[in-house]
């Protein structure tokens, strides 16, 4: 189902003692569950915030532990963490999950809750290039640099193959940073009307907040769109079938997901942004259908 794991499971030590944080009561009230988050993954932040609010309405407290992907999925496999809300499969996160194929549960009985995830390159709208091929054929315009995100992310692991597909491996240096640092570089370049080439993904609130465009991938250098899935521990799946069913019932459109991300990005606290999003009657009707 998945290829042999390509990334290590570093930072496992960070998970010591997390079993106590995942104290799920057996009764129907005052349950507490523990999922993990990854710093800088704004789409995951938005979905986690939404489910924090929705589960609170069901008297369930969703607590989160901030770790990297490798440590997080290791924790889920070991039962120290209950789950994760945004695994990109079958491609982007397969390297992190392949080792645990028989130790975690992917909530996929109704398919992904979102099926249009894309890894991509983006530039400001005023850059003349519209395709990846055009941009990668013009390294001098971008000082031979691509501003990336976290080095251990699935997206960054795919960039070398994408550059190879376009014959641009030797023309660019990929700068590993962090998602906030990448966005800051993008904002600074736009303020000065300078060219910049960044790694990004869709959906992302930056497309609603900045004058940027995704470059068209004419040579299929990036893999096809991934789906977003919930991943939970075997124990969680067995003990909380009702919550897993709610997860399985959930579906978001591109517009719904993008607007959720934007509202969360504008809020002081992520859950406050999710609450704003839920004030829209259409959005509320969407999520209410998940609990029917």
Tab-separated table of C-alpha atoms in Angstrom:
chain	number	residue	atom	x	y	z
A	1	UNK	CA	0.000	0.000	0.000
A	2	UNK	CA	2.829	2.372	0.890
A	3	UNK	CA	6.459	2.351	-0.144
A	4	UNK	CA	9.195	1.575	2.339
A	5	UNK	CA	9.651	4.470	4.740
A	6	UNK	CA	12.050	7.134	3.496
A	7	UNK	CA	12.178	9.384	6.538
A	8	UNK	CA	13.359	8.493	10.010
A	9	UNK	CA	11.286	8.770	13.134
A	10	UNK	CA	13.396	11.303	14.974
A	11	UNK	CA	12.252	13.133	18.066
A	12	UNK	CA	10.490	10.088	19.440
A	13	UNK	CA	11.793	11.095	22.832
A	14	UNK	CA	9.458	14.077	22.739
A	15	UNK	CA	6.566	11.666	23.117
A	16	UNK	CA	7.590	10.331	26.493
A	17	UNK	CA	4.726	10.625	28.914
A	18	UNK	CA	2.138	11.641	26.342
A	19	UNK	CA	-0.026	8.644	27.178
A	20	UNK	CA	-1.137	10.539	30.267
A	21	UNK	CA	-2.236	13.452	28.068
A	22	UNK	CA	-4.468	11.139	26.080
A	23	UNK	CA	-6.735	10.325	29.000
A	24	UNK	CA	-9.997	9.398	27.291
A	25	UNK	CA	-12.848	8.688	29.628
A	26	UNK	CA	-15.013	5.673	28.998
A	27	UNK	CA	-18.268	7.588	29.509
A	28	UNK	CA	-20.103	9.866	27.139
A	29	UNK	CA	-19.308	13.103	28.996
A	30	UNK	CA	-16.160	15.137	29.656
A	31	UNK	CA	-13.962	13.106	27.362
A	32	UNK	CA	-10.487	14.365	26.538
A	33	UNK	CA	-8.588	13.281	23.449
A	34	UNK	CA	-5.085	14.218	22.314
A	35	UNK	CA	-4.077	14.815	18.701
A	36	UNK	CA	-0.828	16.228	17.386
A	37	UNK	CA	-0.136	19.359	15.365
A	38	UNK	CA	2.888	20.515	13.346
A	39	UNK	CA	4.100	24.090	13.616
A	40	UNK	CA	3.562	26.096	10.428
A	41	UNK	CA	1.039	23.730	8.814
A	42	UNK	CA	-1.729	26.305	8.472
A	43	UNK	CA	-4.239	23.948	6.879
A	44	UNK	CA	-3.820	21.512	9.766
A	45	UNK	CA	-4.191	24.361	12.243
A	46	UNK	CA	-7.507	25.319	10.635
A	47	UNK	CA	-8.936	21.796	10.620
A	48	UNK	CA	-7.759	21.155	14.170
A	49	UNK	CA	-9.379	24.417	15.280
A	50	UNK	CA	-12.651	23.472	13.613
A	51	UNK	CA	-12.757	20.086	15.308
A	52	UNK	CA	-11.753	21.627	18.627
A	53	UNK	CA	-14.942	23.695	18.452
A	54	UNK	CA	-17.165	20.934	17.063
A	55	UNK	CA	-16.035	18.337	19.595
A	56	UNK	CA	-16.439	20.821	22.454
A	57	UNK	CA	-20.091	21.059	21.395
A	58	UNK	CA	-20.236	17.304	22.036
A	59	UNK	CA	-18.596	17.647	25.493
A	60	UNK	CA	-15.287	16.371	24.170
A	61	UNK	CA	-12.061	18.281	24.778
A	62	UNK	CA	-9.493	18.113	21.977
A	63	UNK	CA	-6.006	18.771	23.319
A	64	UNK	CA	-3.035	19.066	20.970
A	65	UNK	CA	0.649	18.224	21.213
A	66	UNK	CA	3.081	20.119	18.981
A	67	UNK	CA	5.668	17.765	17.426
A	68	UNK	CA	7.105	17.075	13.983
A	69	UNK	CA	5.418	14.669	11.592
A	70	UNK	CA	7.760	11.761	12.220
A	71	UNK	CA	7.385	11.948	15.987
A	72	UNK	CA	3.661	12.550	15.721
A	73	UNK	CA	2.888	9.529	13.569
A	74	UNK	CA	5.181	7.407	15.754
A	75	UNK	CA	3.153	8.527	18.762
A	76	UNK	CA	-0.106	7.564	17.058
A	77	UNK	CA	1.272	4.148	16.123
A	78	UNK	CA	2.407	3.554	19.698
A	79	UNK	CA	-0.888	4.738	21.148
A	80	UNK	CA	0.692	7.696	22.963
A	81	UNK	CA	-1.235	10.172	20.760
A	82	UNK	CA	-4.788	9.602	19.597
A	83	UNK	CA	-4.509	10.946	16.052
A	84	UNK	CA	-3.871	13.589	13.433
A	85	UNK	CA	-6.433	15.481	11.358
A	86	UNK	CA	-4.630	16.076	8.066
A	87	UNK	CA	-2.545	13.265	6.596
A	88	UNK	CA	-1.885	13.943	2.891
A	89	UNK	CA	-2.150	10.641	1.045
A	90	UNK	CA	-1.267	8.718	-0.987
A	91	UNK	CA	1.909	10.694	-1.729
A	92	UNK	CA	3.054	13.541	0.505
A	93	UNK	CA	2.987	11.779	3.880
A	94	UNK	CA	3.435	8.185	2.772
A	95	UNK	CA	7.081	8.204	3.841
A	96	UNK	CA	6.044	8.924	7.412
A	97	UNK	CA	3.215	6.390	7.542
A	98	UNK	CA	4.503	3.416	5.578
A	99	UNK	CA	6.334	1.943	8.566
A	100	UNK	CA	3.097	1.961	10.554
A	101	UNK	CA	0.729	0.486	7.986
A	102	UNK	CA	-0.511	-2.136	10.465
A	103	UNK	CA	-0.408	0.094	13.554
A	104	UNK	CA	-2.618	3.054	12.643
A	105	UNK	CA	-6.098	3.482	11.202
A	106	UNK	CA	-6.680	5.772	8.240
A	107	UNK	CA	-10.278	6.973	8.289
A	108	UNK	CA	-11.016	6.387	4.625
A	109	UNK	CA	-14.283	4.475	4.406
A	110	UNK	CA	-15.898	7.495	2.735
A	111	UNK	CA	-12.734	8.692	1.016
A	112	UNK	CA	-10.793	11.810	2.002
A	113	UNK	CA	-12.632	14.751	3.551
A	114	UNK	CA	-10.859	16.957	1.015
A	115	UNK	CA	-9.430	15.733	-2.295
A	116	UNK	CA	-7.754	18.730	-3.918
A	117	UNK	CA	-4.496	19.184	-1.996
A	118	UNK	CA	-1.654	20.408	-4.182
A	119	UNK	CA	2.028	21.035	-3.605
A	120	UNK	CA	3.175	23.844	-5.865
A	121	UNK	CA	5.475	26.743	-6.660
A	122	UNK	CA	4.077	30.261	-6.319
A	123	UNK	CA	5.186	33.736	-7.362
A	124	UNK	CA	3.742	37.254	-6.997
A	125	UNK	CA	1.137	38.126	-9.608
A	126	UNK	CA	3.389	40.751	-11.198
A	127	UNK	CA	5.980	38.114	-12.177
A	128	UNK	CA	5.527	37.500	-15.902
A	129	UNK	CA	5.886	33.725	-15.727
A	130	UNK	CA	2.728	31.616	-15.421
A	131	UNK	CA	4.151	28.081	-15.569
A	132	UNK	CA	6.736	26.116	-13.622
A	133	UNK	CA	8.657	25.561	-16.855
A	134	UNK	CA	8.938	29.306	-17.515
A	135	UNK	CA	10.019	30.125	-13.973
A	136	UNK	CA	12.582	27.347	-13.690
A	137	UNK	CA	14.064	28.352	-17.046
A	138	UNK	CA	14.789	31.801	-15.605
A	139	UNK	CA	16.905	31.222	-12.467
A	140	UNK	CA	18.594	34.620	-12.720
A	141	UNK	CA	15.272	36.370	-12.105
A	142	UNK	CA	15.026	34.644	-8.715
A	143	UNK	CA	18.747	34.778	-7.857
A	144	UNK	CA	18.848	31.018	-8.284
A	145	UNK	CA	16.826	30.504	-5.102
A	146	UNK	CA	13.577	28.794	-4.168
A	147	UNK	CA	12.337	29.706	-0.697
A	148	UNK	CA	11.052	26.570	0.969
A	149	UNK	CA	9.450	25.553	4.240
A	150	UNK	CA	10.458	23.068	6.958
A	151	UNK	CA	13.207	20.706	5.804
A	152	UNK	CA	11.420	17.636	7.154
A	153	UNK	CA	8.094	18.303	5.446
A	154	UNK	CA	6.707	16.018	2.772
A	155	UNK	CA	6.505	18.946	0.362
A	156	UNK	CA	10.225	19.689	0.643
A	157	UNK	CA	11.031	16.033	0.124
A	158	UNK	CA	9.336	16.231	-3.278
A	159	UNK	CA	11.063	19.372	-4.550
A	160	UNK	CA	14.215	17.582	-5.852
A	161	UNK	CA	12.108	15.285	-8.034
A	162	UNK	CA	10.130	18.250	-9.329
A	163	UNK	CA	13.300	20.143	-10.247
A	164	UNK	CA	14.666	17.025	-11.939
A	165	UNK	CA	11.489	16.685	-14.006
A	166	UNK	CA	12.110	20.176	-15.356
A	167	UNK	CA	15.858	19.744	-15.781
A	168	UNK	CA	16.532	22.499	-13.234
A	169	UNK	CA	18.362	20.592	-10.506
A	170	UNK	CA	21.617	22.514	-10.960
A	171	UNK	CA	19.990	25.903	-11.497
A	172	UNK	CA	18.419	26.500	-8.095
A	173	UNK	CA	19.299	26.321	-4.430
A	174	UNK	CA	16.312	25.315	-2.322
A	175	UNK	CA	16.370	27.299	0.913
A	176	UNK	CA	14.898	25.345	3.827
A	177	UNK	CA	13.354	27.622	6.417
A	178	UNK	CA	9.928	27.480	8.030
A	179	UNK	CA	6.445	28.226	6.783
A	180	UNK	CA	6.274	31.563	8.668
A	181	UNK	CA	9.722	32.530	7.337
A	182	UNK	CA	8.712	31.637	3.784
A	183	UNK	CA	5.544	33.710	4.074
A	184	UNK	CA	7.539	36.590	5.506
A	185	UNK	CA	9.939	36.444	2.543
A	186	UNK	CA	6.961	36.425	0.201
A	187	UNK	CA	5.379	39.432	1.912
A	188	UNK	CA	8.664	41.371	1.889
A	189	UNK	CA	9.222	40.708	-1.806
A	190	UNK	CA	5.685	41.829	-2.636
A	191	UNK	CA	6.121	45.018	-0.593
A	192	UNK	CA	9.209	45.849	-2.690
A	193	UNK	CA	7.694	44.480	-5.934
A	194	UNK	CA	10.589	42.069	-6.310
A	195	UNK	CA	10.463	38.599	-7.883
A	196	UNK	CA	10.471	35.626	-5.533
A	197	UNK	CA	9.819	31.910	-6.023
A	198	UNK	CA	8.426	29.927	-3.098
A	199	UNK	CA	7.115	26.482	-2.299
A	200	UNK	CA	3.500	26.533	-1.167
A	201	UNK	CA	0.434	24.365	-1.161
A	202	UNK	CA	-3.248	24.642	-1.857
A	203	UNK	CA	-5.515	25.227	-0.044
A	204	UNK	CA	-3.763	28.082	1.747
A	205	UNK	CA	-5.018	31.395	3.088
A	206	UNK	CA	-2.132	33.235	1.372
A	207	UNK	CA	-3.974	33.007	-1.967
A	208	UNK	CA	-6.838	35.013	-0.467
A	209	UNK	CA	-4.594	37.472	1.364
A	210	UNK	CA	-1.714	38.184	-1.043
A	211	UNK	CA	-1.408	39.017	-4.769
A	212	UNK	CA	0.196	35.687	-5.677
A	213	UNK	CA	-0.417	32.934	-8.202
A	214	UNK	CA	0.309	29.229	-8.402
A	215	UNK	CA	2.505	28.256	-11.335
A	216	UNK	CA	0.942	25.775	-13.744
A	217	UNK	CA	2.692	22.401	-13.664
A	218	UNK	CA	2.772	21.625	-17.393
A	219	UNK	CA	5.232	18.718	-17.118
A	220	UNK	CA	3.597	16.882	-14.201
A	221	UNK	CA	6.633	17.549	-12.042
A	222	UNK	CA	4.520	17.450	-8.893
A	223	UNK	CA	2.548	14.362	-7.959
A	224	UNK	CA	-1.198	14.380	-8.487
A	225	UNK	CA	-3.423	15.969	-5.865
A	226	UNK	CA	-3.492	14.238	-2.481
A	227	UNK	CA	-6.488	13.733	-0.252
A	228	UNK	CA	-6.732	14.787	3.401
A	229	UNK	CA	-7.395	11.978	5.869
A	230	UNK	CA	-7.752	11.523	9.596
A	231	UNK	CA	-5.269	9.056	11.085
A	232	UNK	CA	-6.009	7.587	14.509
A	233	UNK	CA	-4.499	4.962	16.760
A	234	UNK	CA	-5.958	1.467	16.800
A	235	UNK	CA	-7.045	2.014	20.404
A	236	UNK	CA	-8.854	5.223	19.537
A	237	UNK	CA	-10.629	3.591	16.607
A	238	UNK	CA	-11.836	0.768	18.829
A	239	UNK	CA	-12.851	2.921	21.788
A	240	UNK	CA	-14.432	5.873	19.973
A	241	UNK	CA	-16.363	4.635	16.926
A	242	UNK	CA	-18.810	7.556	17.134
A	243	UNK	CA	-16.046	10.169	16.822
A	244	UNK	CA	-14.438	8.198	13.996
A	245	UNK	CA	-17.812	8.111	12.235
A	246	UNK	CA	-18.065	11.911	12.508
A	247	UNK	CA	-14.603	12.193	10.989
A	248	UNK	CA	-15.586	9.807	8.187
A	249	UNK	CA	-18.733	11.819	7.419
A	250	UNK	CA	-16.896	15.120	7.023
A	251	UNK	CA	-16.388	16.706	3.613
A	252	UNK	CA	-15.144	20.166	2.625
A	253	UNK	CA	-15.208	21.944	-0.705
A	254	UNK	CA	-12.321	24.081	-1.953
A	255	UNK	CA	-14.264	27.257	-1.106
A	256	UNK	CA	-15.201	26.049	2.373
A	257	UNK	CA	-11.665	24.963	3.203
A	258	UNK	CA	-10.075	28.163	1.902
A	259	UNK	CA	-12.508	30.383	3.812
A	260	UNK	CA	-11.959	28.367	6.998
A	261	UNK	CA	-8.201	28.791	6.666
A	262	UNK	CA	-8.593	32.498	6.074
A	263	UNK	CA	-10.855	33.054	9.092
A	264	UNK	CA	-8.489	31.082	11.315
A	265	UNK	CA	-5.478	33.013	9.994
A	266	UNK	CA	-7.136	36.310	10.903
A	267	UNK	CA	-8.061	35.330	14.448
A	268	UNK	CA	-6.013	35.815	17.598
A	269	UNK	CA	-6.671	32.179	18.528
A	270	UNK	CA	-7.374	29.435	15.950
A	271	UNK	CA	-10.585	28.273	17.645
A	272	UNK	CA	-11.923	31.834	17.530
A	273	UNK	CA	-11.432	31.845	13.766
A	274	UNK	CA	-13.279	28.536	13.473
A	275	UNK	CA	-16.155	29.994	15.478
A	276	UNK	CA	-16.321	32.949	13.081
A	277	UNK	CA	-16.432	30.533	10.146
A	278	UNK	CA	-19.264	28.612	11.780
A	279	UNK	CA	-21.347	31.788	12.087
A	280	UNK	CA	-22.027	31.493	8.359
A	281	UNK	CA	-25.268	29.521	8.079
A	282	UNK	CA	-24.082	27.560	5.036
A	283	UNK	CA	-20.921	26.453	6.833
A	284	UNK	CA	-22.930	25.489	9.906
A	285	UNK	CA	-25.288	23.425	7.754
A	286	UNK	CA	-22.305	21.631	6.225
A	287	UNK	CA	-20.824	20.573	9.563
A	288	UNK	CA	-24.190	19.731	11.092
A	289	UNK	CA	-24.640	17.131	8.353
A	290	UNK	CA	-21.560	15.308	9.629
A	291	UNK	CA	-23.297	14.506	12.914
A	292	UNK	CA	-26.591	13.235	11.531
